[in-house]
Coordinates of C-alpha atoms and ligand atoms in Angstrom, one line a residue:
M8 CA -78.3 -15.4 71.4
N9 CA -79.6 -13.2 74.2
D10 CA -79.0 -9.5 74.0
T11 CA -79.5 -6.9 76.7
A12 CA -83.0 -6.0 75.3
T13 CA -84.2 -9.5 75.8
P14 CA -86.1 -10.0 79.0
L15 CA -84.6 -12.9 80.9
L16 CA -86.7 -15.3 82.8
P17 CA -88.1 -13.8 86.0
I18 CA -86.4 -13.8 89.4
A19 CA -88.6 -14.3 92.4
T20 CA -88.8 -11.8 95.2
G21 CA -87.5 -12.5 98.7
A22 CA -91.0 -12.9 100.0
R23 CA -91.9 -15.4 97.4
V24 CA -88.8 -17.4 98.0
R25 CA -89.7 -17.5 101.7
V26 CA -93.2 -18.8 100.8
V27 CA -91.7 -21.6 98.6
I28 CA -89.2 -22.5 101.4
G29 CA -92.2 -22.7 103.8
M30 CA -94.0 -24.9 101.4
L31 CA -91.0 -27.2 101.0
L32 CA -90.6 -27.4 104.8
R33 CA -94.3 -28.2 105.2
R34 CA -93.8 -31.3 103.1
H35 CA -91.4 -32.5 105.8
R36 CA -93.1 -31.0 108.7
G37 CA -92.3 -33.8 111.2
R38 CA -88.6 -33.6 110.6
T39 CA -88.5 -29.8 110.4
V40 CA -90.0 -29.6 113.9
G41 CA -87.7 -32.4 115.1
V42 CA -84.6 -30.6 113.8
S43 CA -85.7 -27.3 115.4
V44 CA -86.3 -29.0 118.7
L45 CA -82.9 -30.8 118.6
F46 CA -81.1 -27.6 117.7
L47 CA -82.9 -25.8 120.5
A48 CA -82.1 -28.6 122.9
A49 CA -78.4 -28.6 121.8
S50 CA -78.1 -24.8 122.3
G51 CA -79.9 -25.1 125.6
L52 CA -77.6 -27.8 126.8
G53 CA -74.7 -25.7 125.6
I54 CA -75.5 -23.2 128.3
V55 CA -75.2 -25.9 131.0
L56 CA -71.4 -25.8 130.8
P57 CA -70.9 -22.1 131.4
A58 CA -73.7 -22.1 134.0
C59 CA -72.0 -24.9 136.0
L60 CA -68.6 -23.3 135.7
G61 CA -70.1 -20.1 137.1
R62 CA -71.4 -22.2 140.0
V63 CA -68.0 -23.7 140.5
V64 CA -66.6 -20.2 140.8
D65 CA -69.2 -19.3 143.3
A66 CA -68.6 -22.5 145.2
V67 CA -64.9 -21.9 145.4
S68 CA -65.3 -18.3 146.5
S69 CA -67.8 -19.3 149.2
D70 CA -65.7 -22.3 150.3
A71 CA -68.7 -24.6 149.7
G72 CA -66.5 -27.7 149.9
L73 CA -65.1 -30.2 147.5
A74 CA -68.2 -32.3 147.1
V75 CA -70.3 -29.3 145.9
I76 CA -67.5 -28.2 143.6
A77 CA -67.1 -31.7 142.2
G78 CA -70.9 -31.8 141.7
W79 CA -70.9 -28.7 139.6
V80 CA -67.8 -29.9 137.6
A81 CA -69.6 -33.1 136.9
G82 CA -72.6 -31.1 135.8
A83 CA -70.4 -29.1 133.5
G84 CA -69.0 -32.2 132.0
A85 CA -72.4 -33.8 131.6
G86 CA -73.7 -30.6 130.0
A87 CA -70.8 -30.5 127.5
V88 CA -71.2 -34.2 126.5
G89 CA -75.0 -33.9 126.3
A90 CA -74.8 -30.8 124.2
A91 CA -72.2 -32.4 121.8
A92 CA -74.3 -35.6 121.5
V93 CA -77.6 -33.7 120.8
M94 CA -75.8 -31.4 118.3
L95 CA -74.4 -34.5 116.5
W96 CA -77.9 -36.0 116.3
A97 CA -79.4 -32.7 115.2
A98 CA -76.7 -32.3 112.5
R99 CA -77.4 -35.8 111.2
V100 CA -81.2 -35.3 111.0
L101 CA -80.6 -31.9 109.4
T102 CA -78.3 -33.3 106.7
G103 CA -81.0 -35.8 105.7
L104 CA -83.7 -33.1 105.7
V105 CA -81.6 -30.6 103.7
Q106 CA -80.8 -33.3 101.1
D107 CA -84.5 -34.1 100.8
L108 CA -85.4 -30.4 100.5
L109 CA -82.8 -29.9 97.8
A110 CA -84.1 -33.0 96.0
D111 CA -87.7 -31.6 96.2
L112 CA -86.5 -28.2 95.0
R113 CA -84.6 -29.8 92.1
E114 CA -87.6 -31.9 91.1
D115 CA -89.9 -28.9 91.2
V116 CA -87.6 -26.8 89.1
F117 CA -87.1 -29.6 86.5
A118 CA -90.8 -30.4 86.4
S119 CA -91.6 -26.7 85.9
A120 CA -88.9 -26.4 83.2
M121 CA -90.5 -29.4 81.4
R122 CA -93.9 -27.7 81.6
L123 CA -92.7 -24.4 80.3
P124 CA -94.7 -23.1 77.4
V125 CA -92.4 -23.0 74.4
S126 CA -93.1 -19.3 74.0
T127 CA -91.4 -18.7 77.3
V128 CA -88.3 -20.4 76.1
D129 CA -87.3 -18.6 72.9
D130 CA -83.7 -18.8 71.9
G131 CA -82.6 -15.8 74.0
E132 CA -84.0 -17.4 77.2
T133 CA -82.9 -21.0 76.7
A134 CA -79.4 -20.2 78.0
D135 CA -80.8 -18.6 81.1
L136 CA -83.1 -21.6 81.8
L137 CA -80.2 -24.0 81.3
S138 CA -77.9 -22.1 83.6
R139 CA -80.6 -22.1 86.2
V140 CA -81.4 -25.8 86.1
T141 CA -77.7 -26.6 86.2
G142 CA -75.6 -23.9 87.8
D143 CA -78.1 -22.5 90.2
V144 CA -79.3 -25.9 91.3
D145 CA -75.7 -26.9 92.0
A146 CA -74.9 -23.6 93.8
V147 CA -78.0 -23.9 96.0
A148 CA -77.2 -27.5 96.7
E149 CA -73.6 -26.8 97.6
A150 CA -74.3 -23.7 99.6
G151 CA -77.4 -25.3 101.2
G152 CA -75.3 -28.2 102.5
N153 CA -72.8 -25.8 104.1
V154 CA -74.9 -22.9 105.0
V155 CA -78.0 -24.3 106.5
P156 CA -76.3 -26.1 109.4
V157 CA -74.2 -23.0 110.2
L158 CA -77.2 -20.7 109.9
L159 CA -79.3 -22.9 112.2
S160 CA -76.7 -23.6 114.9
A161 CA -75.6 -19.9 114.9
G162 CA -79.2 -18.7 115.0
F163 CA -80.2 -21.0 117.9
A164 CA -76.9 -20.3 119.8
I165 CA -77.3 -16.6 119.5
G166 CA -81.0 -16.7 120.5
V167 CA -80.4 -19.0 123.5
S168 CA -77.4 -17.0 124.6
V169 CA -79.3 -13.7 124.5
I170 CA -82.0 -15.3 126.6
A171 CA -79.4 -16.7 129.1
L172 CA -77.7 -13.3 129.4
T173 CA -81.0 -11.6 129.9
A174 CA -82.0 -14.1 132.5
L175 CA -78.7 -13.5 134.4
D176 CA -79.2 -9.7 134.1
P177 CA -80.6 -7.6 131.3
W178 CA -77.7 -5.2 131.6
L179 CA -75.3 -8.1 130.7
A180 CA -77.3 -8.8 127.5
L181 CA -77.2 -5.1 126.7
A182 CA -73.4 -5.0 127.3
G183 CA -73.0 -7.8 124.8
V184 CA -74.8 -5.7 122.2
A185 CA -71.8 -3.4 122.2
S186 CA -70.1 -5.9 119.8
V187 CA -72.8 -5.7 117.2
P188 CA -71.7 -2.5 115.4
F189 CA -68.2 -4.0 114.9
Y190 CA -69.7 -7.1 113.3
V191 CA -72.0 -5.1 111.1
L192 CA -69.4 -2.6 109.9
G193 CA -66.8 -5.4 109.4
T194 CA -69.2 -7.5 107.5
R195 CA -70.3 -4.7 105.2
A196 CA -66.7 -3.8 104.4
F197 CA -65.8 -7.4 103.8
L198 CA -68.7 -8.1 101.5
R199 CA -68.1 -4.9 99.5
R200 CA -64.4 -5.8 98.9
S201 CA -64.4 -9.6 99.0
R202 CA -66.6 -10.1 95.9
V203 CA -64.3 -8.0 93.8
V204 CA -61.1 -9.4 95.2
F205 CA -62.1 -13.1 95.1
R206 CA -63.4 -12.7 91.6
E207 CA -60.1 -11.1 90.6
V208 CA -58.2 -13.9 92.3
R209 CA -60.0 -16.4 90.1
V210 CA -59.5 -14.3 86.9
R211 CA -55.7 -13.9 87.6
E212 CA -55.3 -17.5 88.5
A213 CA -56.9 -18.5 85.2
A214 CA -54.6 -16.0 83.4
R215 CA -51.6 -17.6 85.1
S216 CA -52.6 -21.1 84.1
Q217 CA -53.3 -19.9 80.6
A218 CA -49.8 -18.4 80.3
V219 CA -48.2 -21.7 81.6
L220 CA -50.4 -23.6 79.1
D221 CA -49.4 -21.3 76.2
A222 CA -45.8 -21.7 77.0
V223 CA -45.9 -25.5 77.3
E224 CA -48.0 -25.9 74.1
G225 CA -45.8 -23.5 72.1
I226 CA -42.5 -24.8 73.5
E227 CA -41.2 -25.8 70.1
T228 CA -42.0 -22.6 68.4
L229 CA -40.7 -20.5 71.3
T230 CA -37.4 -22.5 71.3
A231 CA -37.0 -22.1 67.6
L232 CA -37.5 -18.4 67.9
N233 CA -35.4 -18.2 71.0
E234 CA -38.3 -16.7 72.8
Q235 CA -38.3 -18.8 75.9
H236 CA -37.2 -15.9 78.1
H237 CA -40.2 -13.9 77.1
A238 CA -42.5 -16.7 77.7
L239 CA -41.0 -17.3 81.2
A240 CA -41.2 -13.7 81.9
R241 CA -44.9 -13.7 81.0
V242 CA -45.6 -16.6 83.2
A243 CA -43.7 -15.0 86.1
A244 CA -45.5 -11.7 85.6
R245 CA -48.9 -13.5 85.6
A246 CA -47.9 -15.6 88.6
E247 CA -46.9 -12.4 90.5
D248 CA -50.1 -10.8 89.5
S249 CA -52.0 -13.7 90.9
I250 CA -50.0 -13.9 94.1
R251 CA -50.5 -10.2 94.7
M252 CA -54.3 -10.6 94.4
Q253 CA -54.2 -13.7 96.7
I254 CA -52.3 -11.6 99.3
E255 CA -55.0 -8.9 98.9
G256 CA -57.6 -11.7 99.5
V257 CA -55.8 -12.6 102.7
R258 CA -55.7 -8.9 103.7
V259 CA -59.4 -8.6 103.2
R260 CA -60.0 -11.7 105.4
N261 CA -57.6 -10.3 108.0
R262 CA -59.4 -7.0 108.1
L263 CA -62.6 -8.9 108.8
F264 CA -60.9 -10.8 111.5
R265 CA -59.8 -7.5 113.1
W266 CA -63.4 -6.3 113.1
I267 CA -64.6 -9.5 114.5
N268 CA -61.9 -9.7 117.2
G269 CA -62.6 -6.0 118.0
G270 CA -66.2 -6.8 118.5
E271 CA -65.4 -9.8 120.7
L272 CA -63.0 -7.7 122.7
V273 CA -65.4 -4.8 123.2
G274 CA -68.4 -7.2 123.9
L275 CA -66.5 -9.3 126.4
G276 CA -64.9 -6.2 128.0
A277 CA -68.4 -4.6 128.3
I278 CA -69.8 -7.7 129.9
L279 CA -67.0 -8.0 132.4
A280 CA -67.1 -4.2 133.2
T281 CA -70.9 -4.4 133.6
G282 CA -70.6 -7.6 135.6
F283 CA -68.0 -5.9 137.9
L284 CA -70.4 -3.0 138.5
L285 CA -73.4 -5.2 139.0
H286 CA -71.4 -7.4 141.4
A287 CA -70.1 -4.3 143.3
N288 CA -73.8 -3.3 143.8
G289 CA -74.5 -6.8 145.0
A290 CA -76.9 -7.6 142.1
I291 CA -75.0 -10.7 140.9
T292 CA -72.3 -13.1 142.0
V293 CA -68.8 -13.5 140.5
G294 CA -70.0 -16.9 139.3
M295 CA -72.8 -15.3 137.3
V296 CA -70.4 -12.8 135.7
T297 CA -68.2 -15.8 134.8
T298 CA -71.2 -17.5 133.3
A299 CA -72.1 -14.4 131.3
A300 CA -68.5 -14.1 130.0
L301 CA -68.4 -17.8 129.0
V302 CA -71.9 -17.6 127.4
F303 CA -70.7 -14.6 125.3
H304 CA -67.4 -16.4 124.5
R305 CA -69.1 -19.5 123.1
L306 CA -70.8 -17.2 120.5
F307 CA -67.4 -16.4 118.9
D308 CA -67.3 -19.4 116.7
P309 CA -70.8 -19.5 115.4
V310 CA -70.8 -15.7 114.8
G311 CA -67.5 -16.0 112.9
Q312 CA -68.9 -18.9 110.8
L313 CA -72.0 -17.0 110.1
I314 CA -70.2 -13.9 108.9
F315 CA -67.8 -15.9 106.7
G316 CA -70.7 -17.9 105.4
L317 CA -72.5 -14.8 104.3
D318 CA -71.1 -15.0 100.9
D319 CA -72.4 -18.6 100.5
I320 CA -75.7 -17.5 102.0
Q321 CA -76.0 -14.7 99.4
R322 CA -75.1 -17.0 96.6
A323 CA -77.7 -19.5 97.8
A324 CA -80.3 -16.8 98.2
I325 CA -79.7 -15.5 94.6
G326 CA -79.8 -19.0 93.2
L327 CA -83.0 -19.8 95.1
A328 CA -84.7 -16.6 93.8
R329 CA -83.7 -17.7 90.2
L330 CA -85.0 -21.2 90.8
V331 CA -88.3 -20.1 92.3
G332 CA -88.6 -17.8 89.3
V333 CA -88.6 -20.9 87.1
I334 CA -91.0 -22.8 89.4
D335 CA -93.4 -19.8 89.2
L336 CA -93.2 -19.6 85.4
A337 CA -95.0 -22.9 85.0
P338 CA -97.1 -23.8 88.0
E339 CA -98.5 -27.3 88.1
T340 CA -101.9 -27.6 86.6
D341 CA -103.9 -30.6 85.7
S342 CA -103.9 -29.9 82.0
A343 CA -100.2 -29.5 81.8
A344 CA -99.5 -32.7 83.5
S345 CA -98.9 -34.7 80.4
G346 CA -96.4 -32.3 78.8
T347 CA -97.6 -32.4 75.2
A348 CA -101.1 -31.2 75.7
A349 CA -102.6 -34.6 75.5
S350 CA -106.3 -35.1 75.9
G351 CA -106.1 -37.2 79.0
T352 CA -107.5 -40.7 79.3
A353 CA -107.5 -43.2 76.5
R354 CA -110.5 -43.6 74.4
T355 CA -111.3 -46.2 71.8
V356 CA -109.1 -45.6 68.8
G357 CA -111.1 -43.9 66.1
D358 CA -113.8 -42.4 68.3
H359 CA -113.2 -38.7 68.7
A360 CA -115.0 -35.4 68.7
R361 CA -114.9 -33.2 65.6
V362 CA -113.5 -29.8 65.9
E363 CA -113.2 -26.7 63.7
L364 CA -110.1 -24.5 63.7
D365 CA -110.3 -20.9 62.6
L366 CA -107.3 -18.6 62.4
Q367 CA -107.9 -14.9 61.8
D368 CA -105.0 -12.6 61.0
V369 CA -102.7 -14.4 63.4
G370 CA -99.4 -12.8 64.2
Y371 CA -96.6 -13.9 66.5
R372 CA -92.9 -12.8 66.7
Y373 CA -90.2 -14.2 68.9
P374 CA -88.9 -11.5 71.1
S375 CA -85.2 -12.4 70.5
T376 CA -85.3 -12.5 66.7
G377 CA -88.4 -10.5 65.7
R378 CA -89.2 -13.4 63.3
G379 CA -92.4 -15.6 63.3
V380 CA -95.7 -15.4 61.5
V381 CA -97.7 -12.5 60.2
D382 CA -101.4 -12.1 59.3
V383 CA -102.2 -15.8 58.9
T384 CA -105.9 -16.5 58.1
L385 CA -106.9 -20.2 57.8
R386 CA -110.0 -22.1 58.4
V387 CA -109.9 -25.9 58.9
E388 CA -113.2 -27.7 58.7
P389 CA -114.0 -30.5 61.2
G390 CA -112.3 -33.8 60.2
T391 CA -110.2 -32.3 57.4
T392 CA -106.5 -31.7 57.0
A393 CA -104.7 -28.4 56.4
A394 CA -101.1 -28.9 55.3
L395 CA -98.5 -26.2 55.9
V396 CA -95.5 -26.2 53.5
G397 CA -92.7 -23.8 52.7
S398 CA -89.0 -23.4 52.9
S399 CA -87.1 -23.6 56.2
G400 CA -87.7 -20.7 58.5
S401 CA -90.9 -19.6 56.7
G402 CA -93.0 -19.9 59.8
K403 CA -94.7 -23.3 59.7
S404 CA -93.6 -24.6 63.1
T405 CA -94.3 -21.2 64.7
L406 CA -97.9 -21.3 63.5
A407 CA -98.2 -24.9 64.6
R408 CA -97.0 -23.9 68.1
V409 CA -99.5 -21.0 68.1
I410 CA -102.3 -23.4 67.3
A411 CA -101.0 -25.8 70.0
G412 CA -101.2 -23.0 72.5
H413 CA -97.5 -22.9 73.1
H414 CA -97.3 -19.3 71.9
L415 CA -100.0 -16.8 72.5
P416 CA -100.8 -14.9 69.3
E417 CA -99.8 -11.2 69.5
S418 CA -102.4 -10.2 67.0
G419 CA -105.5 -11.9 65.5
S420 CA -107.3 -14.8 67.0
V421 CA -107.2 -18.6 67.1
R422 CA -110.6 -20.1 67.6
L423 CA -111.4 -23.7 68.3
E424 CA -115.0 -25.0 68.1
P425 CA -115.7 -26.6 70.6
A426 CA -113.5 -24.1 72.6
A427 CA -112.5 -26.6 75.2
T428 CA -110.5 -28.7 72.7
T429 CA -106.9 -29.4 73.7
P430 CA -104.7 -29.7 70.5
Y431 CA -102.3 -32.5 70.5
Y432 CA -98.9 -31.6 69.1
V433 CA -96.5 -34.2 67.6
S434 CA -93.2 -32.4 67.2
Q435 CA -90.2 -33.6 65.1
E436 CA -88.3 -34.0 68.4
L437 CA -87.9 -37.8 68.7
H438 CA -87.6 -39.2 72.2
Q439 CA -87.8 -42.7 73.7
F440 CA -88.8 -42.2 77.3
R441 CA -87.3 -44.5 79.9
G442 CA -89.3 -47.6 80.8
S443 CA -91.2 -50.2 78.7
L444 CA -92.9 -49.4 75.4
A445 CA -96.2 -49.8 77.2
D446 CA -95.0 -47.0 79.6
N447 CA -94.1 -44.9 76.6
L448 CA -97.5 -45.3 75.1
R449 CA -99.4 -44.8 78.4
L450 CA -97.8 -41.4 78.9
V451 CA -100.8 -39.8 77.4
A452 CA -103.3 -42.5 78.2
P453 CA -102.5 -44.0 81.6
D454 CA -105.7 -46.1 81.7
A455 CA -105.3 -47.6 78.2
S456 CA -105.8 -51.4 78.3
Q457 CA -103.3 -53.8 76.7
D458 CA -105.8 -54.4 73.9
E459 CA -106.0 -50.7 73.2
L460 CA -102.2 -50.4 73.1
V461 CA -102.0 -53.3 70.7
A462 CA -104.8 -51.8 68.5
A463 CA -102.9 -48.5 68.3
L464 CA -99.7 -50.3 67.4
V465 CA -101.3 -52.4 64.7
A466 CA -103.1 -49.3 63.3
V467 CA -99.8 -47.6 62.7
D468 CA -98.1 -50.7 61.3
A469 CA -95.9 -51.2 64.3
E470 CA -96.6 -54.9 64.9
W471 CA -92.9 -55.2 65.8
A472 CA -93.7 -53.3 69.0
V473 CA -96.4 -55.7 70.2
E474 CA -94.1 -58.4 71.5
L475 CA -91.8 -55.8 73.1
L476 CA -94.6 -54.0 74.9
A477 CA -93.9 -55.4 78.3
S478 CA -90.1 -55.5 78.1
V479 CA -88.9 -53.5 81.1
A480 CA -85.7 -52.1 79.5
P481 CA -86.1 -52.3 75.7
A482 CA -83.1 -51.6 73.5
P483 CA -82.9 -48.0 72.2
L484 CA -85.2 -47.7 69.1
D485 CA -84.3 -46.0 65.9
E486 CA -85.9 -42.8 65.0
G487 CA -88.5 -44.2 62.6
R488 CA -89.7 -46.6 65.3
I489 CA -89.9 -43.9 67.9
Q490 CA -91.9 -41.8 65.4
Q491 CA -94.3 -44.7 64.9
L492 CA -94.7 -44.9 68.7
A493 CA -95.3 -41.2 68.8
I494 CA -98.1 -41.6 66.3
A495 CA -99.5 -44.6 68.1
R496 CA -99.5 -42.5 71.3
A497 CA -101.4 -39.8 69.5
L498 CA -104.0 -42.4 68.4
L499 CA -104.3 -43.5 72.0
A500 CA -104.7 -39.9 73.2
N501 CA -107.3 -39.7 70.5
P502 CA -107.4 -35.9 70.2
A503 CA -110.0 -34.0 68.2
L504 CA -107.2 -31.8 66.8
V505 CA -103.8 -33.1 66.0
I506 CA -100.8 -31.1 64.8
L507 CA -98.0 -33.1 63.1
D508 CA -94.9 -31.1 62.7
E509 CA -92.5 -32.7 60.2
A510 CA -93.3 -36.2 61.5
T511 CA -91.1 -37.8 58.8
A512 CA -88.3 -35.2 58.8
D513 CA -85.6 -37.1 60.6
I514 CA -86.4 -40.7 59.7
G515 CA -84.7 -42.7 57.1
L516 CA -86.3 -43.7 53.8
H517 CA -87.0 -47.2 54.9
H518 CA -89.3 -46.0 57.7
R519 CA -91.0 -43.3 55.8
D520 CA -93.7 -45.5 54.3
A521 CA -94.6 -47.0 57.7
V522 CA -94.8 -43.6 59.4
E523 CA -96.7 -42.0 56.5
S524 CA -99.2 -44.8 56.6
A525 CA -99.5 -44.3 60.4
I526 CA -100.1 -40.6 59.8
R527 CA -102.9 -41.5 57.3
V528 CA -104.6 -43.5 60.0
L529 CA -104.2 -40.7 62.5
R530 CA -105.6 -38.1 60.1
R531 CA -108.6 -40.1 59.2
D532 CA -111.7 -38.1 59.9
R533 CA -109.7 -36.0 62.4
T534 CA -109.0 -32.2 62.2
T535 CA -105.3 -32.2 61.3
V536 CA -102.6 -29.6 60.7
L537 CA -99.8 -31.4 58.8
I538 CA -96.4 -29.9 58.3
S539 CA -94.3 -31.9 55.8
H540 CA -91.4 -31.4 53.5
R541 CA -92.7 -34.2 51.3
L542 CA -95.6 -33.1 49.1
E543 CA -97.0 -36.6 48.5
P544 CA -98.8 -36.9 51.8
V545 CA -99.6 -33.2 51.6
S546 CA -101.3 -33.6 48.2
T547 CA -104.3 -35.4 49.8
A548 CA -104.9 -32.6 52.3
E549 CA -108.2 -30.7 51.8
Q550 CA -106.2 -27.5 51.7
I551 CA -102.5 -26.5 51.5
A552 CA -101.0 -23.3 52.8
V553 CA -97.7 -22.4 51.2
F554 CA -95.6 -20.2 53.6
A555 CA -93.0 -17.7 52.7
D556 CA -91.4 -15.2 55.1
G557 CA -94.0 -15.9 57.9
R558 CA -97.0 -15.3 55.6
V559 CA -99.3 -17.5 53.6
A560 CA -98.2 -17.0 50.1
Q561 CA -100.5 -19.5 48.4
L562 CA -103.6 -21.3 49.7
G563 CA -105.7 -24.0 47.9
T564 CA -106.0 -27.7 47.1
H565 CA -103.3 -29.6 45.5
D566 CA -105.0 -29.4 42.1
E567 CA -105.6 -25.6 42.4
L568 CA -102.0 -25.0 43.4
L569 CA -100.7 -27.2 40.7
A570 CA -102.7 -25.2 38.2
A571 CA -101.3 -21.9 39.5
D572 CA -97.9 -20.9 38.5
G573 CA -96.3 -20.6 41.9
P574 CA -93.8 -22.1 44.3
Y575 CA -95.9 -25.1 45.1
R576 CA -96.1 -26.1 41.4
S577 CA -92.3 -25.7 40.9
F578 CA -91.6 -27.7 43.9
W579 CA -94.1 -30.4 43.2
L580 CA -92.7 -30.8 39.7
A581 CA -89.1 -30.9 41.0
Q582 CA -90.0 -33.3 43.8
S583 CA -91.9 -35.7 41.6
A584 CA -89.1 -35.7 39.0
G585 CA -86.8 -36.6 41.9
R586 CA -84.6 -33.6 41.3
I587 CA -84.7 -32.3 44.8
D588 CA -83.9 -34.5 47.7
R589 CA -85.5 -34.1 51.1
T590 CA -83.4 -31.1 52.1
G591 CA -84.3 -29.2 49.0
A592 CA -80.7 -29.1 48.0
S593 CA -81.2 -28.3 44.4
G594 CA -80.9 -24.6 45.0
S595 CA -84.4 -24.1 43.7
T596 CA -86.2 -21.1 45.4
A597 CA -89.2 -23.4 45.7
G598 CA -87.2 -25.9 47.8
F599 CA -89.6 -26.7 50.7
R600 CA -87.1 -27.9 53.2
Ligands
LIG8 N1 -87.3 -20.3 69.4 C1 -87.1 -19.3 68.6 N2 -86.6 -18.1 69.0 C2 -86.4 -17.1 68.1 N3 -86.6 -17.2 66.8 C3 -87.2 -18.3 66.3 C4 -87.4 -19.5 67.2 N4 -87.9 -20.5 66.4 C5 -88.0 -20.0 65.2 N5 -87.5 -18.7 65.1 C6 -87.5 -17.9 63.9 O1 -88.8 -17.7 63.4 C7 -88.8 -17.9 62.0 C8 -89.8 -19.0 61.6 O2 -89.3 -20.2 62.1 P1 -90.1 -21.6 62.1 O3 -89.4 -22.6 62.9 O4 -91.5 -21.4 62.4 O5 -90.0 -22.0 60.5 P2 -90.3 -23.3 59.8 O6 -91.0 -23.0 58.5 O7 -91.1 -24.2 60.7 O8 -88.9 -23.9 59.5 P3 -88.4 -25.4 59.6 O9 -89.0 -26.1 58.4 O10 -86.9 -25.3 59.4 O11 -88.8 -26.0 60.9 C9 -87.4 -18.2 61.5 O12 -86.9 -17.0 61.0 C10 -86.7 -18.7 62.8 O13 -85.4 -18.3 62.7

């Protein structure tokens, strides 16, 4: 579990979020430009109606005649219809664009989460990651769908209106600014209070539902104890509580309405007063003042929507910052593309480089538990196998992950010779990926030929898979078969260094022989780190490290360790006598999981 001392995954800065949004938009440059142009056009056309109505006023006051008036009225109608049509079109294009952007974002976040080095996701941070790829993605998608159209239409409407007012007379635009302090003050007060109140509304609503549920579920007991009145009183008290809070929520909203209405009143009043003065000085016509007032009036709706949407905008912004934090944790690189540190393209099975592995005083601790491995020194000669054994939690998998490069050692060093070697890690997590078996195998060797796939399958005793290779939707395989595929995949990847972490841990007895024989093929002449609870395959390793409490407690060959009086000997004797099952359930201290 995560405690307060555990650093959570990073949250991106506002600037970084803007860069990522920019990058996402660039992927859909055509449509982004198109949507902007459409919104601009819709907002521009939105000015036609007030402009024409202003002309109608001027035409009426100058007795310009019915035909002129009718012309301007027709213009106003055409402007309104045009603006509505273009706005509809813009909204449609925008909806598609927003959905595609959200899909891209979701994909980037998931891809990044899949690439995350295991060290970044220790137990304390897993919950954070999960909440981001689920809750935050949903929050951004939901808010994005509602907020972006509001933000865009309000933004363009405000921009175009300011330009229109300035064009009529800069003093009119300045008069409109008188409303801004009301909007700012009202919004600040609303956001301060609304978050608390609306959260409380949800809490009290939940408490009320819980009280009802408790009363209904415990109805028999309550009746037997003659306690119905108390239960009803509790429900009534909770309901009152919840209603009081909801009323407070309405008050908070109303207070904001007052500020907004105040702003509208002051802004409109200022525009009319300024217009009156300007007209008195002969600077503008009555029609122009009318246009200015109507232009300002048409901002009421978008500004209100914008202010009420601020909560959503904030939630979306926070969610976005958390998602970009995940994207930035594991940027896409070529070497990470295959997920399990594969060595890239397929090579002929059996033809691989030889690599030496040298660990000196390696230490690594998980930040959340402080557990891990301490001072591990181990040298694995090219083409040989080092087996790691020990009880559950003794540190074997942690060391395997350090060697695989998933955890960076905090102390000591991990040296590979040649240094450019990419270790291949076969974990005990069993997974059949979607698609055909051929797709499953080609994950690490996209260019592998059909013959190479078949050769790898035959090598690991998985002839059953040969005829299924091309089946588009094969039936789900059992764990033993998935493990055989995993080892066949490792053969295709043909790494110089392979790490096998409990490859037979979760498979049934009937598959064990097949998988162990596959492992023998994979190990052949290849530098291997083998973790196994079963000592039989381990016994043929060139060296065996026995782990206890994160340290190497014994190191030697099978014969050396058998000759010594230590945990390995006890466990070997127990296991070969069949006294301990695979879980080490005999209670022996030597029980290697
Ligand atoms: N992701 C993690 N976050 C925090 N602590 C961890 C994590 N993984 C393992 N640990 C702790 O590190 C220690 C070593 O665990 P590790 O998984 O390496 O042991 P193991 O010998 O491989 O055990 P097993 O045979 O059960 O896989 C244990 O105390 C374990 O609780």
